[in-house]
Amino acid sequence: MNVINIKSIRKTYIMGTEEVHALVDVSLSIDRGEYVAIMGPSGSGKSTLMNMLGCLDTPTSGLYEFNGVNVSEMNDNQLARVRNKEIGFVFQTFNLIPRSDALHNVELPLVYGGVNAADRKRLAREALTHVNLADRMHHKPNELSGGQRQRVAIARALVTKPSIILADEPTGNLDTKTGDDIMALLEELHLQGNTIILVTHEEYIAEHAHRIIRLRDGKVERDEHVDKRVVPKIEEPV
Amino acid sequence: MKLADFTYEVREGLGISFQAIRANKMRSVLTTLGIVIGILSVTLMGTAIEGLSRGFNESIAKIGADVLYVQKWPWFGGEDWWKYRNRKKIDYSNFKAIEKQATLVKTVSPAAWTVVPVKYNGRSGSTVFTIGSNHLYLETGGMSMDMGRFFSQAESDGGRPVVVLGYGVAENLFPRENPIGQNLRVGNSTFRIVGVVEKQGSFLGDESADNRIVIPIEAFFQKFGGNRGIQISVKAADIKNLEDTKEELRGILRKARRVAPGAEDDFSINQQDLIIQKFNTIGGVVAGIGIFITALSLFVGAIGIMNIMFVSVTERTKEIGIRMAIGARRGTILLQFLIEAGVLSLMGGIIGVIIAYPLSLLINQVLPTSMPLSVVAVALLLSILVGMISGFLPANRASKLDPVEALRYE
């Protein structure tokens, strides 16, 4: 079943007197349990598409159905609710609340979701344990390493058991080794049945996904499935 | 939205506020300065006004609202000074006329006064008023005795050399001894002390009430001369008939003083409600000034909070974006910043009340009051209200942010 179903979406910004077409007639659908990478150079519209998929923004025209519900005509509060319940964000810059400890950061979506304090604490602890941070619950973000911060962010994305996890350049601020760890964690989450949408401009990150959607100039340039078993990743000679 | 959701959001808002204030301690305290001053002024004004009216009511209650004073001067007479100056004095015969003819009065007592040296064993206190009156002085004045007794009607009519001390005089001249039965030098004469009047309190110029001695008026006239103006205090039999009593007095006095029909009264009958009216006017002015100062400083405080909340919103744009991304609604963000402004302002209010408390003890030296709990409650509620009102524009700006833009903000 489709989690995401997009038909002929357009997004047009007015910059000064000029119209900028960030997305031009994009259509795609993503099934539950998929691991999709959205790729493209800067200016290709992938950020706009991600904002659209994450319900942070609404399209100028076209249809966006999330779990069969039309979100392209929702008001701000309804969008906030979809973001809260159905979408888990993982950002390049982690985007944790600096003054709150790891536990409270993970709890936060549940606060906005109206979950009571006891359940909140329990679920947040479970999520942090899931990302191997059981011993760092009461550390503030500035007391954690980059990789640990991104794990907290992933725990925060997981804690509401969302329909999709939307990861925007999740390794962009991490060194290669830590980045690989984070990608391994996402792989693991995918194997546990989560739907993951990865936005990146780096080929080797995108290759972790099972399907790559390439954007250029606001259009889908290519949409291909990667069969891991048939085409194993080959190290290129240095 | 369910009530539970709302309480979670309020609690989250409170938590964020405390974190934010702790992170910017100095800035927060400076920001609240205007509110501190405003609340300081609210509580002190409230305390002072409360004290004024309580002191006033106590004084009024002591004297009694049912007493009329026959005097040459009206209490609040306006500008025609010469007219009053040239009036015939109120003399003892006027008192006798009232005493004989009035039917609607309970007690009448005259008062003649002078200032002469008052000594005991060569010791003398500060200036003491010597009052000549009759045996009904105590009842008419609504006073009672601290020790001993007042002089009797026989002593009064016979002009016996007996004296009753005001509380202050007794305290000054007899710090250790019992004054009853002692001989007091009043001018060139000796009077035997028979009693001490209880303390009269210190509000509304009543200090003089403790700083006086009372002797029989017949004795007063013998020693200090009879041809002098007096004041006549009349206690009405029934306060409901105060106006009738006043009319009766007018009739008696006009006849006794031979005022031609149609001519103006050449005397004044004063009463407490004139003081009450005057007091209300003064109290109103004091309250008005107080409210003005308070409003001004709260306004300044509100501007300060609004300013710092705008700074806060700008500084935390990214955080607002994050919260929106993970599901905070616009209302949630609005509420969060309103709470923060309210908490910040409440902090100023609490500091203000804490500073005001010792100052209210100072006021207590002058006025019979302590900081009323109601004033504290009003002050704290007011500070929260001011904070929320001044926080509204910044909070509204925060809630209107575009989540995409806010997330991109560095």
XYZ file of C-alpha atoms in Angstrom:
648
model
C 0.000 0.000 0.000
C 1.175 3.525 -0.758
C 2.304 5.659 2.123
C 2.983 8.558 -0.180
C 1.226 9.291 -3.428
C 2.126 12.464 -5.290
C 0.488 13.517 -8.535
C 1.675 16.409 -10.716
C 2.971 18.526 -7.886
C 4.184 22.047 -8.580
C 5.829 24.496 -6.263
C 6.390 28.048 -7.429
C 8.065 30.742 -5.365
C 7.967 34.435 -6.058
C 11.470 35.856 -5.669
C 11.174 39.600 -6.099
C 9.299 39.898 -9.369
C 10.478 36.605 -10.733
C 8.711 33.268 -10.467
C 10.932 30.369 -9.486
C 9.671 26.913 -10.300
C 11.176 24.716 -7.620
C 9.112 21.667 -8.545
C 7.606 21.145 -11.948
C 5.077 18.377 -12.362
C 6.514 15.786 -9.989
C 4.666 12.517 -9.556
C 5.796 9.563 -7.510
C 4.567 7.080 -4.967
C 6.326 5.317 -2.152
C 5.202 2.054 -0.603
C 5.229 1.118 3.035
C 8.552 -0.445 4.014
C 10.536 1.103 1.177
C 14.001 2.601 1.586
C 14.176 5.454 -0.910
C 16.908 7.961 -1.605
C 16.101 11.290 -3.249
C 19.154 12.611 -5.041
C 20.045 15.644 -6.983
C 22.476 18.533 -7.175
C 21.714 21.732 -5.266
C 18.920 23.662 -6.931
C 17.356 20.463 -8.219
C 14.325 20.916 -5.942
C 15.132 18.082 -3.560
C 14.900 20.328 -0.485
C 11.545 21.620 -1.658
C 10.369 18.065 -2.275
C 11.552 17.022 1.153
C 9.699 19.937 2.810
C 6.629 18.911 0.858
C 6.946 15.225 1.829
C 7.521 16.282 5.446
C 4.350 18.394 5.420
C 6.357 21.464 6.330
C 5.091 23.101 3.165
C 2.175 22.650 0.812
C 2.340 22.445 -2.985
C 1.195 25.309 -5.216
C -0.795 22.779 -7.193
C -1.142 19.025 -7.498
C -2.186 16.261 -5.162
C -0.341 14.857 -2.180
C -1.911 11.904 -0.458
C -0.395 10.648 2.773
C -1.760 7.280 3.886
C -4.636 7.916 1.527
C -5.468 11.289 3.022
C -5.147 14.471 0.973
C -2.685 16.678 2.807
C -2.228 19.281 0.063
C -5.284 21.163 1.320
C -4.746 20.791 5.056
C -4.500 23.788 7.356
C -1.500 24.493 9.598
C -2.831 22.641 12.633
C -3.719 19.540 10.630
C -0.258 19.557 9.036
C 1.337 19.898 12.484
C -0.609 16.849 13.570
C 0.550 14.809 10.571
C 4.159 15.840 11.231
C 3.782 14.908 14.849
C 2.178 11.495 14.390
C 3.318 10.258 10.984
C 6.711 11.743 10.191
C 10.044 11.393 11.931
C 12.612 13.966 10.896
C 16.370 13.431 10.926
C 18.309 16.557 9.932
C 21.835 17.222 8.744
C 22.434 19.566 11.696
C 20.732 17.214 14.190
C 18.403 20.038 15.331
C 18.129 19.060 18.956
C 16.868 21.549 21.548
C 20.165 22.724 23.078
C 18.981 23.308 26.641
C 17.130 19.993 27.008
C 18.785 16.671 27.766
C 18.608 13.694 25.409
C 15.617 12.167 27.165
C 13.563 15.342 26.998
C 14.484 15.894 23.352
C 13.146 12.453 22.529
C 10.061 13.021 24.675
C 9.173 16.264 22.957
C 7.111 14.903 20.024
C 5.084 12.931 22.572
C 4.483 16.110 24.599
C 3.018 17.742 21.506
C 1.144 14.519 20.774
C -0.608 14.627 24.144
C 0.948 11.487 25.646
C 0.990 11.394 29.431
C 4.233 11.841 31.350
C 4.729 8.228 32.439
C 4.223 6.802 28.938
C 6.390 9.547 27.489
C 9.325 8.674 29.721
C 8.950 4.977 29.037
C 8.730 5.349 25.250
C 11.605 7.844 25.150
C 13.816 5.490 27.190
C 12.949 2.631 24.858
C 13.803 4.700 21.811
C 17.133 5.840 23.264
C 17.969 2.280 24.239
C 17.103 1.237 20.688
C 19.817 3.578 19.343
C 22.318 2.440 22.002
C 22.214 5.598 24.097
C 20.740 4.160 27.290
C 23.683 5.551 29.228
C 23.474 9.076 27.777
C 19.859 9.954 28.560
C 20.615 12.891 30.803
C 23.324 14.451 28.681
C 22.672 17.758 26.966
C 23.401 17.891 23.209
C 26.659 19.817 23.763
C 27.864 16.964 25.982
C 27.407 14.447 23.155
C 29.492 13.694 20.086
C 28.099 14.350 16.602
C 27.241 10.684 16.079
C 25.526 10.517 19.460
C 23.533 13.640 18.692
C 22.338 12.140 15.442
C 21.339 8.975 17.320
C 19.291 11.124 19.719
C 17.674 12.743 16.691
C 16.899 9.300 15.246
C 15.435 8.203 18.573
C 13.271 11.335 18.520
C 12.144 10.456 14.975
C 11.331 6.881 16.016
C 9.572 7.525 19.285
C 6.145 8.265 17.798
C 6.313 5.152 15.573
C 5.800 7.291 12.463
C 4.770 6.098 9.005
C 7.961 7.476 7.455
C 11.384 8.544 8.612
C 12.595 11.508 6.609
C 16.373 11.862 6.776
C 17.832 14.999 5.204
C 21.599 14.569 4.614
C 21.861 12.681 7.906
C 25.598 12.157 7.530
C 26.431 15.601 6.159
C 27.939 16.854 9.421
C 29.655 13.600 10.417
C 32.997 12.034 9.605
C 32.969 8.970 7.333
C 33.227 6.408 10.100
C 30.431 7.923 12.195
C 28.405 8.472 9.017
C 28.703 4.771 8.215
C 27.465 3.919 11.712
C 24.439 6.137 11.233
C 23.735 4.591 7.824
C 24.000 1.144 9.407
C 21.497 2.201 12.028
C 19.084 3.433 9.325
C 19.563 0.123 7.486
C 18.696 -1.722 10.674
C 15.568 0.429 11.177
C 14.564 -0.342 7.613
C 14.973 -4.070 8.218
C 12.684 -3.682 11.238
C 9.981 -2.476 8.868
C 10.333 1.312 8.894
C 9.790 3.316 5.728
C 12.827 5.511 5.161
C 13.229 8.424 2.781
C 16.778 9.654 2.494
C 17.640 12.983 0.901
C 21.247 13.337 -0.143
C 23.512 14.610 -2.868
C 26.178 11.970 -2.264
C 26.094 8.883 -4.424
C 27.661 6.497 -1.902
C 25.098 7.513 0.741
C 22.238 7.126 -1.712
C 23.442 3.642 -2.570
C 22.359 2.440 0.866
C 18.786 2.826 -0.334
C 16.869 0.282 -2.409
C 15.443 2.844 -4.757
C 16.951 6.102 -5.967
C 14.885 8.996 -7.286
C 17.032 11.538 -9.117
C 15.805 15.088 -9.485
C 17.039 17.757 -11.847
C 15.560 21.226 -12.400
C 12.472 20.413 -10.406
C 11.638 17.257 -12.334
C 12.123 13.567 -11.723
C 15.005 12.658 -13.973
C 15.245 8.993 -13.098
C 13.519 6.625 -10.658
C 15.260 3.250 -10.352
C 15.293 0.280 -8.057
C 18.636 -0.976 -6.855
C 18.756 -4.704 -6.392
C 21.383 -5.168 -3.733
C 21.684 -8.900 -4.292
C 22.347 -8.595 -7.986
C 24.521 -5.505 -7.921
C 26.701 -5.619 -4.846
C 28.568 -2.455 -4.092
C 32.025 -2.574 -5.621
C 34.850 -0.510 -4.240
C 36.248 1.664 -6.934
C 40.024 1.526 -7.325
C 41.756 4.541 -5.790
C -7.641 20.114 21.936
C -8.084 18.005 25.028
C -7.472 19.492 28.465
C -4.696 16.989 29.104
C -2.864 18.097 25.953
C -3.194 21.676 27.109
C -1.699 20.942 30.516
C 1.222 19.074 28.894
C 1.842 22.089 26.722
C 1.587 24.503 29.651
C 4.013 22.368 31.639
C 6.385 22.181 28.694
C 6.069 25.965 28.321
C 6.912 26.477 31.988
C 9.908 24.181 31.682
C 11.183 26.043 28.623
C 10.707 29.369 30.426
C 12.728 28.331 33.452
C 15.488 26.960 31.230
C 15.551 30.140 29.169
C 15.609 32.379 32.239
C 18.350 30.293 33.834
C 20.363 30.488 30.630
C 20.100 34.312 30.609
C 20.013 35.175 34.306
C 21.440 38.683 34.105
C 19.392 39.663 31.083
C 16.209 38.357 32.687
C 16.742 40.235 35.938
C 17.504 43.487 34.128
C 14.465 43.005 31.932
C 12.189 42.674 34.922
C 13.456 45.885 36.533
C 10.539 47.933 35.236
C 8.097 45.321 36.485
C 9.910 45.210 39.841
C 9.458 48.961 40.244
C 5.863 48.797 39.050
C 4.934 46.018 41.443
C 6.851 47.741 44.236
C 4.726 50.791 43.656
C 1.499 48.747 43.421
C 2.104 46.986 46.709
C 3.307 50.054 48.572
C 0.438 52.200 47.291
C -2.024 49.463 48.142
C -0.535 49.139 51.593
C -0.493 52.890 52.170
C -4.055 53.418 50.970
C -5.245 50.480 53.038
C -3.401 51.940 56.049
C -4.770 55.423 55.479
C -8.357 54.315 55.361
C -7.964 51.896 58.238
C -6.311 54.577 60.396
C -8.947 57.041 59.372
C -11.800 54.715 60.182
C -10.282 53.881 63.546
C -10.001 57.561 64.361
C -13.527 58.271 63.212
C -14.852 55.360 65.195
C -13.081 56.646 68.277
C -14.517 60.135 68.034
C -17.876 58.988 66.804
C -19.781 60.185 63.818
C -22.656 61.391 65.970
C -20.820 64.380 67.456
C -21.427 67.965 66.348
C -18.940 70.717 67.087
C -20.109 74.296 67.619
C -17.219 76.528 66.631
C -16.490 79.960 65.244
C -14.766 78.479 62.222
C -16.130 76.024 59.747
C -13.714 73.116 59.144
C -13.719 73.496 55.425
C -14.999 77.014 55.034
C -13.560 78.217 51.806
C -11.957 81.622 51.397
C -13.998 84.086 53.413
C -11.477 84.295 56.229
C -12.377 87.792 57.457
C -16.041 86.966 57.813
C -15.240 84.130 60.217
C -12.502 86.122 61.920
C -14.950 88.877 62.866
C -17.596 86.570 64.296
C -18.514 86.891 67.928
C -16.768 84.217 69.973
C -18.636 81.142 71.140
C -18.856 81.681 74.879
C -19.868 79.784 77.971
C -23.401 81.207 77.949
C -23.971 79.536 74.572
C -23.021 76.241 76.169
C -25.402 76.878 79.072
C -28.201 77.664 76.631
C -27.692 74.398 74.768
C -27.373 72.415 77.973
C -30.661 73.844 79.203
C -32.770 73.826 76.050
C -31.616 71.046 73.738
C -33.824 67.940 73.738
C -32.280 65.840 70.988
C -28.808 65.619 72.527
C -27.278 62.963 74.712
C -24.378 64.911 76.172
C -22.971 68.396 75.758
C -19.551 69.443 76.860
C -17.618 72.671 76.510
C -13.914 72.977 75.862
C -11.753 75.988 76.632
C -8.038 75.606 76.123
C -4.751 77.257 76.867
C -1.082 76.403 77.012
C 0.681 76.920 80.347
C 3.662 75.179 81.928
C 2.665 71.856 83.469
C 5.079 70.462 86.028
C 5.455 67.629 88.483
C 8.325 67.730 90.979
C 9.982 70.365 88.810
C 9.798 68.002 85.785
C 7.992 69.312 82.739
C 7.195 67.675 79.441
C 6.697 69.169 76.021
C 3.939 71.678 75.362
C 0.748 70.465 77.011
C -2.728 71.712 76.205
C -4.813 72.487 79.262
C -8.501 71.918 78.559
C -11.331 73.157 80.691
C -14.429 70.985 80.329
C -17.243 69.369 82.255
C -17.726 65.840 83.604
C -19.217 64.720 80.260
C -15.987 65.363 78.328
C -15.097 61.699 78.306
C -18.436 60.430 77.021
C -18.846 63.146 74.407
C -15.378 62.455 73.090
C -15.994 58.689 72.991
C -13.008 58.048 75.262
C -12.444 55.869 78.301
C -10.064 55.814 81.227
C -6.714 54.085 81.453
C -6.568 54.362 85.245
C -8.297 56.261 88.023
C -11.514 58.106 87.249
C -12.762 61.215 85.511
C -13.863 64.143 87.672
C -17.458 64.116 88.872
C -20.291 66.537 88.175
C -19.872 67.961 91.698
C -16.158 68.528 91.128
C -16.936 70.037 87.742
C -19.645 72.404 88.956
C -17.658 73.317 92.070
C -14.515 74.085 90.065
C -12.467 71.727 92.253
C -8.684 71.592 91.673
C -8.648 68.122 90.124
C -7.065 67.099 86.865
C -7.234 64.161 84.439
C -4.099 63.501 82.361
C -3.841 62.541 78.740
C -1.907 59.298 78.190
C 1.137 61.043 76.739
C 1.385 63.524 79.607
C 1.192 60.733 82.173
C 3.886 58.811 80.317
C 6.200 61.836 80.210
C 5.819 63.066 83.758
C 5.371 59.730 85.512
C 7.626 57.248 83.775
C 7.748 55.053 86.905
C 5.426 56.408 89.625
C 1.674 56.044 89.775
C 0.304 59.517 88.997
C -3.031 59.045 90.807
C -3.212 61.213 93.909
C -0.121 63.231 93.023
C -0.174 67.003 92.801
C 0.404 68.618 89.425
C 1.476 72.252 88.940
C -0.593 73.847 86.177
C 0.580 77.393 85.624
C 0.642 78.831 89.150
C -1.906 76.475 90.665
C -1.849 72.971 92.051
C -4.254 70.268 90.901
C -4.694 66.746 92.242
C -4.502 64.008 89.641
C -7.545 61.700 89.715
C -7.144 59.731 86.471
C -5.433 59.076 83.184
C -7.307 58.834 79.869
C -6.437 55.831 77.689
C -4.166 56.204 74.658
C -5.960 57.868 71.736
C -3.756 56.784 68.861
C -1.816 58.925 66.514
C -3.754 59.466 63.337
C -5.476 62.591 61.985
C -3.795 65.064 64.306
C -5.082 63.220 67.327
C -1.634 63.206 68.837
C -2.739 66.284 70.740
C -5.465 64.196 72.374
C -2.802 62.313 74.322
C -0.857 65.459 75.028
C -3.458 67.313 77.076
C -4.824 67.585 80.580
C -8.457 68.207 81.481
C -9.626 70.290 84.459
C -13.142 71.426 85.446
C -14.092 74.401 83.279
C -15.154 76.451 86.332
C -11.647 76.014 87.728
C -10.225 76.868 84.309
C -12.102 80.175 84.201
C -10.983 81.026 87.776
C -7.325 80.441 87.013
C -7.030 81.585 83.414
C -9.910 84.046 83.015
C -13.512 83.492 81.912
C -13.876 85.820 78.981
C -12.739 83.534 76.204
C -14.010 81.582 73.261
C -14.810 77.922 73.682
C -15.777 74.981 71.553
C -18.938 73.044 72.316
C -19.143 69.333 71.530
C -22.627 67.870 71.248
C -23.327 64.177 71.067
C -26.672 63.515 69.390
C -29.102 61.206 71.177
C -29.644 59.308 67.952
C -27.328 59.449 64.968
C -30.340 59.077 62.677
C -31.579 62.436 63.915
C -28.254 64.172 63.373
C -29.764 66.711 60.969
C -32.672 67.487 63.321
C -30.228 67.830 66.190
C -28.220 70.244 64.112
C -31.344 72.292 63.328
C -32.299 72.395 66.990
C -28.809 73.612 67.895
C -29.010 76.284 65.226
C -32.281 77.577 66.671
C -30.965 77.680 70.217
C -27.731 79.365 69.198
C -29.371 81.967 66.940
C -31.627 82.957 69.814
C -28.820 82.920 72.382
C -26.553 84.935 70.107
C -29.388 87.248 69.002
C -28.955 86.645 65.288
C -31.542 88.727 63.408
C -34.111 86.697 61.441
C -32.919 86.236 57.861
C -29.321 86.997 58.792
C -26.621 84.437 58.294
C -25.481 82.205 61.173
C -22.544 83.705 63.032
C -21.265 80.313 64.123
C -20.474 76.980 62.523
C -21.738 73.535 63.383
C -19.105 71.080 62.188
C -19.436 67.341 61.873
C -17.395 64.275 61.021
C -18.830 63.629 57.606
C -17.084 66.788 56.460
C -13.822 65.113 57.382
C -14.963 61.941 55.676
C -15.742 63.859 52.502
C -12.431 65.673 52.654
C -10.619 62.436 53.347
C -12.242 60.724 50.403
C -11.106 63.559 48.171
C -7.549 63.356 49.475
C -7.604 59.564 49.348
C -8.811 59.776 45.761
C -5.963 62.089 44.819
C -3.402 59.845 46.522
C -4.830 56.782 44.799
C -4.880 58.623 41.468
C -1.231 59.601 41.730
C -0.369 56.089 42.862
C -2.194 54.508 39.965
C -0.477 56.889 37.553
C 3.017 56.082 38.859
C 2.186 52.389 38.899
C 0.769 52.399 35.408
C 3.770 54.314 34.127
C 6.347 51.947 35.597
C 4.369 48.875 34.551
C 4.184 50.313 31.055
C 7.948 50.796 31.003
C 8.334 47.261 32.353
C 5.989 45.927 29.690
C 8.033 47.574 26.934
C 11.169 46.003 28.407
C 9.621 42.559 28.368
C 8.273 42.985 24.876
C 11.708 44.031 23.690
C 13.502 41.088 25.267
C 10.849 38.670 24.032
C 11.417 39.871 20.476
C 15.121 39.216 21.012
C 14.292 35.796 22.432
C 12.077 34.888 19.477
C 14.767 35.908 17.008
C 17.477 34.030 18.891
C 15.364 30.909 19.012
C 13.992 30.990 15.481
C 15.712 27.711 14.693
C 14.351 26.112 17.856
C 10.853 27.267 16.892
C 11.351 25.599 13.498
C 12.454 22.366 15.164
C 9.461 22.359 17.477
C 7.122 22.978 14.552
C 8.755 20.159 12.575
C 8.132 17.660 15.343
C 4.523 18.656 15.757
C 4.115 21.877 17.744
C 1.097 23.742 16.441
C 1.152 27.534 16.005
C -0.978 27.818 19.140
C 1.593 25.782 21.053
C 4.375 28.166 20.079
C 2.211 31.171 20.928
C 1.402 29.680 24.312
C 5.046 28.862 24.976
C 6.207 32.443 24.503
C 3.216 33.891 26.350
C 4.079 31.668 29.285
C 7.706 32.704 29.097
C 6.773 36.407 29.132
C 4.354 35.772 31.987
C 6.949 33.877 34.015
C 9.567 36.545 33.380
C 7.170 39.243 34.501
C 5.980 37.203 37.472
C 9.611 36.903 38.529
C 9.794 40.700 38.519
C 6.564 40.787 40.495
C 7.926 38.413 43.113
C 11.133 40.428 43.436
C 9.010 43.567 43.759
C 6.889 42.067 46.523
C 9.985 40.831 48.348
C 11.490 44.326 48.276
C 8.159 45.906 49.176
C 7.723 43.864 52.330
C 10.403 45.539 54.493
C 9.311 48.913 53.118
C 5.740 48.194 54.179
C 7.074 47.702 57.709
C 8.405 51.255 57.458
C 4.951 52.486 56.433
C 3.642 50.649 59.460
C 5.605 53.087 61.616
C 3.300 55.851 60.407
C 0.068 54.096 59.495
C -1.678 51.219 61.220
C -1.222 48.656 58.453
C 0.674 45.664 57.217
C 0.948 44.517 53.616
C -2.478 42.969 52.950
C -2.429 39.530 51.305
C -5.013 40.742 48.810
C -2.589 43.429 47.613
C 0.147 40.799 47.175
C -2.222 38.579 45.209
C -3.344 41.458 43.001
C 0.272 42.515 42.426
C 1.344 39.035 41.348
C -1.668 38.520 39.093
C -1.068 41.944 37.618
C 2.549 41.120 36.850
C 1.541 37.902 35.062
C -1.083 39.807 33.107
C 1.333 42.576 32.109
C 3.868 39.964 31.023
C 1.368 38.110 28.869
C 0.038 41.264 27.274
C 3.515 42.558 26.469
C 4.565 39.096 25.315
C 1.696 38.792 22.887
C 3.246 40.547 19.891
C 6.563 38.636 20.089
C 4.742 35.357 20.738
C 2.457 36.018 17.811
C 5.442 36.686 15.572
C 7.005 33.397 16.720
C 3.845 31.447 16.005
C 3.553 32.935 12.508
C 7.021 31.799 11.440
C 7.234 29.603 8.384
C 8.644 26.265 9.605
C 10.809 25.868 6.493
C 12.355 29.320 6.898
C 12.750 28.891 10.654
C 14.560 25.551 10.236
C 16.964 27.120 7.754
C 17.754 30.011 10.170
C 21.254 29.996 11.632
